[in-house]
Coordinates of C-alpha atoms in Angstrom, one line a residue:
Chain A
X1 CA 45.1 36.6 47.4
X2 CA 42.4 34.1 48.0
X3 CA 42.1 31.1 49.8
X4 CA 40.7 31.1 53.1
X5 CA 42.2 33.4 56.1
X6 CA 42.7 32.4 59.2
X7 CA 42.1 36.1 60.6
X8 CA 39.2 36.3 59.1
X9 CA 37.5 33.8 59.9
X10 CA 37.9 35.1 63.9
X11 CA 39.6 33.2 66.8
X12 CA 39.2 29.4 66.9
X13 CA 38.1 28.5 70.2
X14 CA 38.6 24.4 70.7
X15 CA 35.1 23.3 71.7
X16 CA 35.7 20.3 74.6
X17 CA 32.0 20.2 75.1
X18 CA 30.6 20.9 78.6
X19 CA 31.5 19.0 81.8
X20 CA 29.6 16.0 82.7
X21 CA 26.7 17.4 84.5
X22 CA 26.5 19.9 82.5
X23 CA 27.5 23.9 82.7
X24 CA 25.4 24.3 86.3
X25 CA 26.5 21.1 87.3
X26 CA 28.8 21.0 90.2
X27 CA 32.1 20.0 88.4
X28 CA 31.5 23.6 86.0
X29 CA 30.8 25.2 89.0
X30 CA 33.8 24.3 90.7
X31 CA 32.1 23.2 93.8
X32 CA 33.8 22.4 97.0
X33 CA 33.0 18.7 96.7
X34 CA 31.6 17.4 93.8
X35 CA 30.5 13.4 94.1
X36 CA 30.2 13.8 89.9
X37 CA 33.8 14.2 89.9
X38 CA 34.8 11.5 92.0
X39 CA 32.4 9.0 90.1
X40 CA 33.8 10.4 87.1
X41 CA 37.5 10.1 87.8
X42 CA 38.0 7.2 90.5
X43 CA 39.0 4.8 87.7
X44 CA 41.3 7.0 86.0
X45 CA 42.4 9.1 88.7
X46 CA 42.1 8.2 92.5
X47 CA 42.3 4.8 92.4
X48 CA 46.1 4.3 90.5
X49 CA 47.1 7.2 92.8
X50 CA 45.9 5.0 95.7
X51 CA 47.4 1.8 94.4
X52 CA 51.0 3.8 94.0
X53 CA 50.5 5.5 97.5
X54 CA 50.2 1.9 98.8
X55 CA 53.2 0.9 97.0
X56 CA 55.5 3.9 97.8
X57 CA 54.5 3.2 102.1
X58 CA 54.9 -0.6 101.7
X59 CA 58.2 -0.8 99.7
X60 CA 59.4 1.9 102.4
X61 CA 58.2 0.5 105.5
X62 CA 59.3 -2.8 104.1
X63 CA 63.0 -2.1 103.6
X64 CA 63.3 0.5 106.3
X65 CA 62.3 -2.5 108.7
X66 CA 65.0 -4.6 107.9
X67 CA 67.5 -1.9 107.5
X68 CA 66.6 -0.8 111.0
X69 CA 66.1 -4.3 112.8
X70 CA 69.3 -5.4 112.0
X71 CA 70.9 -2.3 113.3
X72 CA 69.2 -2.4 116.0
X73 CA 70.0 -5.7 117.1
X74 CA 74.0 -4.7 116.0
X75 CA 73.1 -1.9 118.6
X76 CA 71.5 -4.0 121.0
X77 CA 74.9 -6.0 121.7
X78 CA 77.1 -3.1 120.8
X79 CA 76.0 -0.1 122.6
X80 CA 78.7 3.0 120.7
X81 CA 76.2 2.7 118.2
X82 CA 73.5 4.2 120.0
X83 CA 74.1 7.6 121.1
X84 CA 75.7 8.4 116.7
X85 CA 72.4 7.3 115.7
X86 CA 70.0 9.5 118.0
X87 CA 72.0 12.8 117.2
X88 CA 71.5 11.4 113.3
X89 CA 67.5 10.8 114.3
X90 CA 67.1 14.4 116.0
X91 CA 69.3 16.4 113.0
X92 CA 67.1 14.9 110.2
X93 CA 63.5 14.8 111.9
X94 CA 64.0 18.9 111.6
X95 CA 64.6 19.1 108.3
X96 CA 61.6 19.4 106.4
X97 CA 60.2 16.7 103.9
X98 CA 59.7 19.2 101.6
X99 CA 63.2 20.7 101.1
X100 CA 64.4 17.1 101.9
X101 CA 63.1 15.5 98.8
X102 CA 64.5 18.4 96.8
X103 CA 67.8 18.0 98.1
X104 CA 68.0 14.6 97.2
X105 CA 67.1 15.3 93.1
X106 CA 70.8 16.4 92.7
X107 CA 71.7 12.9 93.2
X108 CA 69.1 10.8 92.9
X109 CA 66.9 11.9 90.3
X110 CA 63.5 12.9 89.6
X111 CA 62.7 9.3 90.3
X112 CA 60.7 7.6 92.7
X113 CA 64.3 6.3 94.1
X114 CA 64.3 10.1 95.2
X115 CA 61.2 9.7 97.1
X116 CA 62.1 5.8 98.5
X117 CA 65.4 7.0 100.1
X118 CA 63.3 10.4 101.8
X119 CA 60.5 7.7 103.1
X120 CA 63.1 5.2 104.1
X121 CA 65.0 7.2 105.9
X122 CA 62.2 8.6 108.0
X123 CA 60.6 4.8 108.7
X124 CA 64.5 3.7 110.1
X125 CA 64.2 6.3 112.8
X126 CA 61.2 5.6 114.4
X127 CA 62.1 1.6 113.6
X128 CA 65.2 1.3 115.0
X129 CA 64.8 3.4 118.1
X130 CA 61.3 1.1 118.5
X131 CA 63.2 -2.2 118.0
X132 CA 66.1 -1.2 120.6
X133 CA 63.4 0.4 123.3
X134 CA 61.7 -3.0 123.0
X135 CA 64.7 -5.4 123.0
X136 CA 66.0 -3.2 125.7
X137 CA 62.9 -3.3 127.9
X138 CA 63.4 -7.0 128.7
X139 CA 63.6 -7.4 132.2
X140 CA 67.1 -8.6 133.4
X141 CA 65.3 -11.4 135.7
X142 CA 64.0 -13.0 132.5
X143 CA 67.5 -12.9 130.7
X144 CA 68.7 -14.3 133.8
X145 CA 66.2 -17.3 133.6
X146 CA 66.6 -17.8 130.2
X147 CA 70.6 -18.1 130.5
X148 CA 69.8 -20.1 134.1
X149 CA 68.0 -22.6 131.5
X150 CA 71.0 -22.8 129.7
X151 CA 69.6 -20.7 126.4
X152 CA 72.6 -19.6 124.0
X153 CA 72.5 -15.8 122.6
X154 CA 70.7 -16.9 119.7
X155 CA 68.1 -18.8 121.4
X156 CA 67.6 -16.1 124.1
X157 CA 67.2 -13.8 121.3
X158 CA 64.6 -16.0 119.1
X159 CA 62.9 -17.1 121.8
X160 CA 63.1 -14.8 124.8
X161 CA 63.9 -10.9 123.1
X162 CA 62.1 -11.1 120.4
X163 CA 58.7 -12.2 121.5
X164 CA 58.1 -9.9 124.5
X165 CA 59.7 -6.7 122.0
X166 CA 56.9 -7.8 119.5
X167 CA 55.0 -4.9 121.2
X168 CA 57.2 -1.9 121.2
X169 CA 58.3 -3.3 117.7
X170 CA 54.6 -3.6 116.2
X171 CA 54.0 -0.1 117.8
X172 CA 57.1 1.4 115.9
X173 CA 56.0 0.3 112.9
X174 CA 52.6 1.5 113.3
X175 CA 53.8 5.3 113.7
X176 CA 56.3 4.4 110.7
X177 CA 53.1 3.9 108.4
X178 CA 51.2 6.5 109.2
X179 CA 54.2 9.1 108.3
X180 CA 55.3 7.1 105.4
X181 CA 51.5 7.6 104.2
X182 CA 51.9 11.3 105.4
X183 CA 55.1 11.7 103.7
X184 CA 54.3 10.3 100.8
X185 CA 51.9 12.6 100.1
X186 CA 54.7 15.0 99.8
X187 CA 57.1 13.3 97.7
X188 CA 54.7 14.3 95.0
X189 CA 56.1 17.7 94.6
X190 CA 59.2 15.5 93.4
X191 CA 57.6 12.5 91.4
X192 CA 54.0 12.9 90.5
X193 CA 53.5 9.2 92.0
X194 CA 50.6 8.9 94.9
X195 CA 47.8 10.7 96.5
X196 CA 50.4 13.8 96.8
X197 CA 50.0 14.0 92.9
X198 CA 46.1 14.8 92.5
X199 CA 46.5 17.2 95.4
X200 CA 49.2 19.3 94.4
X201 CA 47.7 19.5 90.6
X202 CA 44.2 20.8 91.7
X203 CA 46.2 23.2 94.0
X204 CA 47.9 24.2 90.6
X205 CA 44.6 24.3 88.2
X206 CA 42.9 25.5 91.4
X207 CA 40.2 22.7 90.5
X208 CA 39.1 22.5 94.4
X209 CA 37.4 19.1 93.9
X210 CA 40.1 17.1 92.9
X211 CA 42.7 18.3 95.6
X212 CA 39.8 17.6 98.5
X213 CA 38.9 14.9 97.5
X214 CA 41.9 13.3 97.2
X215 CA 42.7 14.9 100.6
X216 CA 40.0 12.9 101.9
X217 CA 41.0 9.4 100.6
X218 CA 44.4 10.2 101.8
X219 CA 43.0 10.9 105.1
X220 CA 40.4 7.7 104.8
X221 CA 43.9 5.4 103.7
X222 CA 45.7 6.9 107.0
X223 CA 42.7 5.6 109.0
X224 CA 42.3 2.5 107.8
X225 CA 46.2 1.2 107.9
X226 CA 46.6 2.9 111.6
X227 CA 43.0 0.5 112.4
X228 CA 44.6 -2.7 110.4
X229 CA 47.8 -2.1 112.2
X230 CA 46.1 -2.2 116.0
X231 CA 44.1 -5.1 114.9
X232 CA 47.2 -6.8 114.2
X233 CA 48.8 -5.8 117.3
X234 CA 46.1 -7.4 119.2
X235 CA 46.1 -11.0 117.0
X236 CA 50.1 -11.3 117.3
X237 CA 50.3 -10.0 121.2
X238 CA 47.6 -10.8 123.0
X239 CA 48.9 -9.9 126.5
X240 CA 50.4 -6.7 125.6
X241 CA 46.4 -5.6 125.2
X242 CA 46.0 -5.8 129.4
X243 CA 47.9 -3.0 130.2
X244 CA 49.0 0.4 128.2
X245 CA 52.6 1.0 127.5
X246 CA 53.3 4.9 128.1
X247 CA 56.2 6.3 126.8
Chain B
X1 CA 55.4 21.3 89.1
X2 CA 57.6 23.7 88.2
X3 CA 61.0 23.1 89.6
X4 CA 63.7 24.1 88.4
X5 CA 66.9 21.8 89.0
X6 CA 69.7 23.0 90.3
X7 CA 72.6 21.3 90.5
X8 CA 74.7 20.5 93.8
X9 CA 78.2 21.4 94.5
X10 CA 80.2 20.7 97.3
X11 CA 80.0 24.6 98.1
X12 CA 75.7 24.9 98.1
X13 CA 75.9 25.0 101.8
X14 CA 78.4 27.6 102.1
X15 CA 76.2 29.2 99.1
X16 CA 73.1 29.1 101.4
X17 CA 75.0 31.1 104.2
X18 CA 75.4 33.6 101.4
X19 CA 72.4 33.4 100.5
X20 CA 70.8 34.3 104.3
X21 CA 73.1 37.0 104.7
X22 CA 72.2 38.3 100.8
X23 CA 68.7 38.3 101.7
X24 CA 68.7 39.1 105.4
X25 CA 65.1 40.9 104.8
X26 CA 63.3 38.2 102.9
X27 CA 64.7 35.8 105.7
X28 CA 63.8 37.8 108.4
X29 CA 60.0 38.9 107.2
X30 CA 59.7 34.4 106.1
X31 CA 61.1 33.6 109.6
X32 CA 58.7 36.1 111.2
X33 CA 55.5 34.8 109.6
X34 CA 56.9 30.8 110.0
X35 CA 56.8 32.5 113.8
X36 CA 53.3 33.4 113.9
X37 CA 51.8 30.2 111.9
X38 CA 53.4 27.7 114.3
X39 CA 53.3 30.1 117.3
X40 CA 49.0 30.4 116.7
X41 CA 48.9 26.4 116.2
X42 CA 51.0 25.4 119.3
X43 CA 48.8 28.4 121.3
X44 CA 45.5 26.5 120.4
X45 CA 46.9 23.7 120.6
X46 CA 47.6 23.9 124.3
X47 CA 44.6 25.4 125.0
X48 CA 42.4 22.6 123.4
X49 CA 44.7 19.6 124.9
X50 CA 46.0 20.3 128.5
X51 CA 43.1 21.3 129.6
X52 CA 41.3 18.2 128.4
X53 CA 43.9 16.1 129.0
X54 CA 44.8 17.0 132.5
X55 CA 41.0 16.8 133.1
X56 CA 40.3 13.4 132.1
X57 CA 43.6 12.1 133.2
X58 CA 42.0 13.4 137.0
X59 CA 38.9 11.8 136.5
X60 CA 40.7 8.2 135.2
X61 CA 38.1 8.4 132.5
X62 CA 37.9 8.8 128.3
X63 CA 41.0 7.1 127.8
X64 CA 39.0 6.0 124.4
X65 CA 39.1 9.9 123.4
X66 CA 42.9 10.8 125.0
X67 CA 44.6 7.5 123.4
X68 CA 42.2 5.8 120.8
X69 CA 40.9 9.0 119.6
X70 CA 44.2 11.2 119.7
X71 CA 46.2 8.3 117.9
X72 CA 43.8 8.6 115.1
X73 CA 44.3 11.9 114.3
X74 CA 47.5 11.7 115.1
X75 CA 48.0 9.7 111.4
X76 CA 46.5 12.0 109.8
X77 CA 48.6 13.2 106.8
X78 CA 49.2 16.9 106.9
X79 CA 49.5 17.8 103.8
X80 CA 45.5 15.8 102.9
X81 CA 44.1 17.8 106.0
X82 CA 45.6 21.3 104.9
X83 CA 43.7 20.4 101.1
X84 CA 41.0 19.6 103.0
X85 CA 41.0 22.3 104.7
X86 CA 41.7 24.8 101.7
X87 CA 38.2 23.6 100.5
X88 CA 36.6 24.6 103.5
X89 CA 38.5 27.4 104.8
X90 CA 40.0 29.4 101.7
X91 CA 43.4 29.9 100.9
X92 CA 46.1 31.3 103.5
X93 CA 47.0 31.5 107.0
X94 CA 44.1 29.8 109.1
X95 CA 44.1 26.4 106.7
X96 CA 47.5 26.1 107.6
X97 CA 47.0 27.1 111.3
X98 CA 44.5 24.3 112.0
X99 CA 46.2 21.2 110.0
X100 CA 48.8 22.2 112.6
X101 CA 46.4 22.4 115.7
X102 CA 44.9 18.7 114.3
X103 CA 48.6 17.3 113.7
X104 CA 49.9 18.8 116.9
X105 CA 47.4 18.5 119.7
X106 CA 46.6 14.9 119.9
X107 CA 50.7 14.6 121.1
X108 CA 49.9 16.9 123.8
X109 CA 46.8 15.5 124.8
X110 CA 47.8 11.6 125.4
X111 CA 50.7 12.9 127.4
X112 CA 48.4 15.2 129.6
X113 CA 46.0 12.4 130.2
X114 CA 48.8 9.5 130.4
X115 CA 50.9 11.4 132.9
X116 CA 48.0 12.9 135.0
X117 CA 46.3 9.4 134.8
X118 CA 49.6 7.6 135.9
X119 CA 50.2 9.3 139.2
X120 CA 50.9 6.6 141.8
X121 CA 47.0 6.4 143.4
X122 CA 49.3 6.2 147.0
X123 CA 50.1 9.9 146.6
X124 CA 46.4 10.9 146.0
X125 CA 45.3 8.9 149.2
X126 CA 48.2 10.7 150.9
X127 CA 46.8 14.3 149.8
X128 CA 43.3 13.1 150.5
X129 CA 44.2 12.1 154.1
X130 CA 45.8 15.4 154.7
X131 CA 42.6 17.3 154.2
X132 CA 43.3 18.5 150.2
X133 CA 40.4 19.0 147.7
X134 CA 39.8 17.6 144.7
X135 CA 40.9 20.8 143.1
X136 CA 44.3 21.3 145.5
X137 CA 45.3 17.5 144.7
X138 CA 45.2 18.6 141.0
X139 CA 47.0 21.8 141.1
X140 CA 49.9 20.9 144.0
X141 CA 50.2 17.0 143.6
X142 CA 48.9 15.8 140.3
X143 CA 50.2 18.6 138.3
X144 CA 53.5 19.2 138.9
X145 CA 53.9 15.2 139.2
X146 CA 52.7 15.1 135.8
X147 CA 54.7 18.3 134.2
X148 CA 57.7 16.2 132.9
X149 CA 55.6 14.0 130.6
X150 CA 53.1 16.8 129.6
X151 CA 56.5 19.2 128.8
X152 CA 57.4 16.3 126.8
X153 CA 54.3 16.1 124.4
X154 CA 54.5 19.8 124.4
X155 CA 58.2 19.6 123.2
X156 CA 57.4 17.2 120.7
X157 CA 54.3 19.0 119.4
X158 CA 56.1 22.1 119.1
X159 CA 58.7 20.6 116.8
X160 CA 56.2 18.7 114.6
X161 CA 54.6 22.0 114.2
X162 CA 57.2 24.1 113.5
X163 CA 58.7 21.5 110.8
X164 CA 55.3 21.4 109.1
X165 CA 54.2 24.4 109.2
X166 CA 56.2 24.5 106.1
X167 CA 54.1 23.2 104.3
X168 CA 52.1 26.6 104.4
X169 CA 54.8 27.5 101.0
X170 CA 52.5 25.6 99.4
X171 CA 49.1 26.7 99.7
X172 CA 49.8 30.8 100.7
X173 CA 50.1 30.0 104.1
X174 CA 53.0 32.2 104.3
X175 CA 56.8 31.1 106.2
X176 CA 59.8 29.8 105.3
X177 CA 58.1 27.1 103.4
X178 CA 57.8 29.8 100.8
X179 CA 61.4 30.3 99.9
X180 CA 61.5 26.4 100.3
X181 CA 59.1 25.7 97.3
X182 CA 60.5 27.8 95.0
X183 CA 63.5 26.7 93.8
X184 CA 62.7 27.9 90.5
X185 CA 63.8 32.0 92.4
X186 CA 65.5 30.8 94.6
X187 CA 68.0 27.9 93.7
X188 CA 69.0 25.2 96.0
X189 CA 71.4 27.5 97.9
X190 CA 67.9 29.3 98.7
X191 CA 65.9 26.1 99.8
X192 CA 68.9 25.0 102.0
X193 CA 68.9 28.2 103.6
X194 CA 65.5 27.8 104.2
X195 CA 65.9 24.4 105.3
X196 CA 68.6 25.5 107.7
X197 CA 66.4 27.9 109.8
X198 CA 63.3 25.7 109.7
X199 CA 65.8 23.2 111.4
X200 CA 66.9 25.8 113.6
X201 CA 63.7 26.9 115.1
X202 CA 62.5 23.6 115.5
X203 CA 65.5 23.4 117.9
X204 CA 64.8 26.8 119.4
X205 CA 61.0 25.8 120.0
X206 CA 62.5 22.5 121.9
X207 CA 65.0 24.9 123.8
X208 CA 62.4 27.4 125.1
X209 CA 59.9 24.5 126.3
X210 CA 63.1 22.9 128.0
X211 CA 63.5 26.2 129.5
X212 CA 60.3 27.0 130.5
X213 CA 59.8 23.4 131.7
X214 CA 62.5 23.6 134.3
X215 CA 61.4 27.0 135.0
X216 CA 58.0 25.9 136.4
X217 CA 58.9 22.5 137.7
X218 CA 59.3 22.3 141.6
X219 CA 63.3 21.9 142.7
X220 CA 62.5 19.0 144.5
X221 CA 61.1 17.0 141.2
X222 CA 64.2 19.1 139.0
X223 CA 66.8 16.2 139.4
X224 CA 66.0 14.4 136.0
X225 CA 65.9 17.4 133.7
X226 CA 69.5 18.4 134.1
X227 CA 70.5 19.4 130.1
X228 CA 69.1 20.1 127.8
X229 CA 68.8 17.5 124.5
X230 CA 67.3 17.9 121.6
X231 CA 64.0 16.3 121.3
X232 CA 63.5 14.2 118.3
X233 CA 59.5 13.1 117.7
X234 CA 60.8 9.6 117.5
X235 CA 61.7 10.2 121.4
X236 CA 57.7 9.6 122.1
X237 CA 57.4 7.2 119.0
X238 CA 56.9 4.4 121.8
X239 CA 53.8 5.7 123.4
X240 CA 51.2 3.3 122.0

């Protein structure tokens, strides 16, 4: 028989060519940080993951919000609601995110619904209870005033509620974004969407790089919206700066 | 990743009872080592933040480091700081131990310095004018003045940490995260179960602070702390 033979000819091993930076350089070497790689893959990689990890927190903290502010001005006048919603609050906060994302594929999907409804339901915790503390936390000598003045409900609430909860309301919000981020970084074991995704697939192809690296922007995106967040705390409630709210 | 999807039945939660009393030893030897990563992290973490926390709260200085500083890496995500930390510190248990000392010591710490800090300043002039120290104010008036708020954070630390620690499945850490992230062996019934006692010792780690809590505060201060309820770390979400 002739004709060429793929046994003979030995095994074919694909030639890729070396890394950038060559077979010493740090991204061959698998180096605990390697700037190369980051240069290298920031387009392709690190920035879209940053873009979706945005996404993900702002479309959760954004619904979440006004789920949770209208409950908890539907709690604020009707107070059964209350105590339901705080067992619900202390149940799910000790179920981990981790199994939590998985139990929701059965009926959700591997989609990033899956992930949305998980992040969601974390932010409405820490919202509503925020919302409620705050429109709670109203002195009753103001309310008094305000209904002395001849304010309606609505009016007390626009005007009166509303304004001096702004603190405790900005300050639940800012907790809700920094676990959403945290969170979301999670909900990548699910849906390879966000800075979860980079993380758990150099864990996988033990690439150390890429997985701290990506750590580090995650960390760097947690900073930077927690800062943003304070900054517009102090723009939108200037006297709420004077003196420290604790617990 | 490789999952492998189970479907859900109305009878997966009676499955995962099964599947805890069919694997009594895995669950047993997973719980242990869930144990000892949270246990280590909530150790150092008291050791690092009460101390500090108290202190400065005493002094009425460094609220930039107990509040600023504290809320900081308070957002950090867990998850980024344990990959960070796998780069630096290898694979297994001590990675996972410090993400949990970084995510649950800055709770502790505010609420050291903010209830030491807060102390009516009457009460100190009272102690000073009845001859105590600097060092006898702190340990008989400012202390146990301070010890619900600190058992609070301590409370809520504990819980954060013993829900995250499950994240250790994923990078060899060891715990109950393990069964968690491997559905593919597992099955769903297997990450419920695992689920179930993750939620469980959360809730125990509460109990025993609540217990020890009431243990060591005075019976003259005891009158607020009657039951016990769970904590949920949205309870201190407020604390700006």
């Amino acid at each position: 028989m002739t004709g060429p033979s793929l046994l003979a000819t030995g095994p074919v091993i694909p030639n890729f060519g070396e890394p950038p930076g060559g077979k010493n350089g740090c991204i061959a070497q698998n180096g605990t940080f390697c700037w190369d790689w980051v240069s290298l893959h920031w387009s392709d990689i690190l920035q879209p993951r940053l873009v979706e990890h945005i996404q993900l927190t702002a479309i959760a903290v954004g619904i979440g919000f006004v789920i949770a502010f209208a409950a908890a001005l539907v709690a604020h006048r009707q107070r059964w609601f209350e105590p339901s919603f705080s067992v619900l609050a202390a149940f799910l906060y000790t179920i981990p995110s981790l199994a939590l994302f998985q139990l929701l594929v059965p009926f959700t999907g591997l989609g990033v619904l899956t992930i949305e409804i998980g992040l969601i339901g974390y932010t409405l915790l820490i919202l509503f209870r925020n919302t409620l503390e705050g429109l709670r936390g109203v002195p009753e000598d103001v309310l008094e005033a305000a209904r002395g003045m001849g304010l309606t409900r609505c009016q007390t609430l626009t005007r009166i509620e509303l304004p001096l909860a702004l603190p405790a309301i900005t300050a639940g919000l800012r907790i809700a974004v920094v676990t959403t981020i945290s969170l979301a970084t999670v909900g990548a074991y699910i849906t390879p969407l966000g800075l979860g995704q980079p993380i758990f697939y150099g864990l996988q192809t033990n690439f150390t790089t890429e997985f701290v690296a990506t750590g580090a922007l995650a960390v760097l995106l947690a900073i930077a919206a927690d800062l943003i967040i304070v900054l517009a705390q102090r723009l939108l409630t200037p006297w709420a700066h004077s003196r420290r709210l604790a617990t | 990743m490789t999952l492998a999807y189970d479907s859900f039945r109305p009878y997966t939660f009676v499955d995962a009872f099964k599947f805890m009393a069919d694997n009594a030893g895995l669950m047993w030897s997973k719980t242990t080592e869930h144990l000892i990563v949270s246990g280590e992290a909530i150790s150092i973490a008291l050791l690092i933040a009460i101390p500090l926390g108290v202190w400065l709260g005493h002094i009425h200085r460094g609220s930039f480091v107990a509040i600023t500083g504290s809320n900081i890496l308070r957002a950090l995500p867990s998850l980024a700081v344990i990959a960070i930390g796998l780069g630096y510190l290898g694979i297994g248990r001590t990675n996972v131990v410090f993400a949990l000392v970084v995510l649950g010591s800055p709770v502790i710490l505010t609420n050291a310095y903010v209830a030491v800090d807060g102390i009516d300043p009457d009460l100190i002039e009272a102690a000073r004018g009845m001859g105590m120290r600097p060092l006898e104010i702190l340990l008989k008036v400012e202390l146990p003045l301070a010890l619900p708020l600190i058992f609070a954070g301590i409370r809520t630390a504990a819980v954060f940490i013993v829900a995250t620690a499950t994240l250790g499945g994923v990078v060899g850490g060891g715990g109950l995260g393990d069964i968690i992230v491997n559905q593919a062996s597992y099955f769903l019934r297997g990450v419920i179960a695992g689920s179930i006692a993750v939620a469980a010792l959360s809730f125990a780690a509460d109990f025993v602070f609540w217990s020890l809590q009431r243990a060591v505060t005075p019976r003259g201060l005891r009158l607020q702390a009657r039951s016990f309820e769970p904590m949920s770390p949205a309870d201190d979400a407020i604390a700006v």
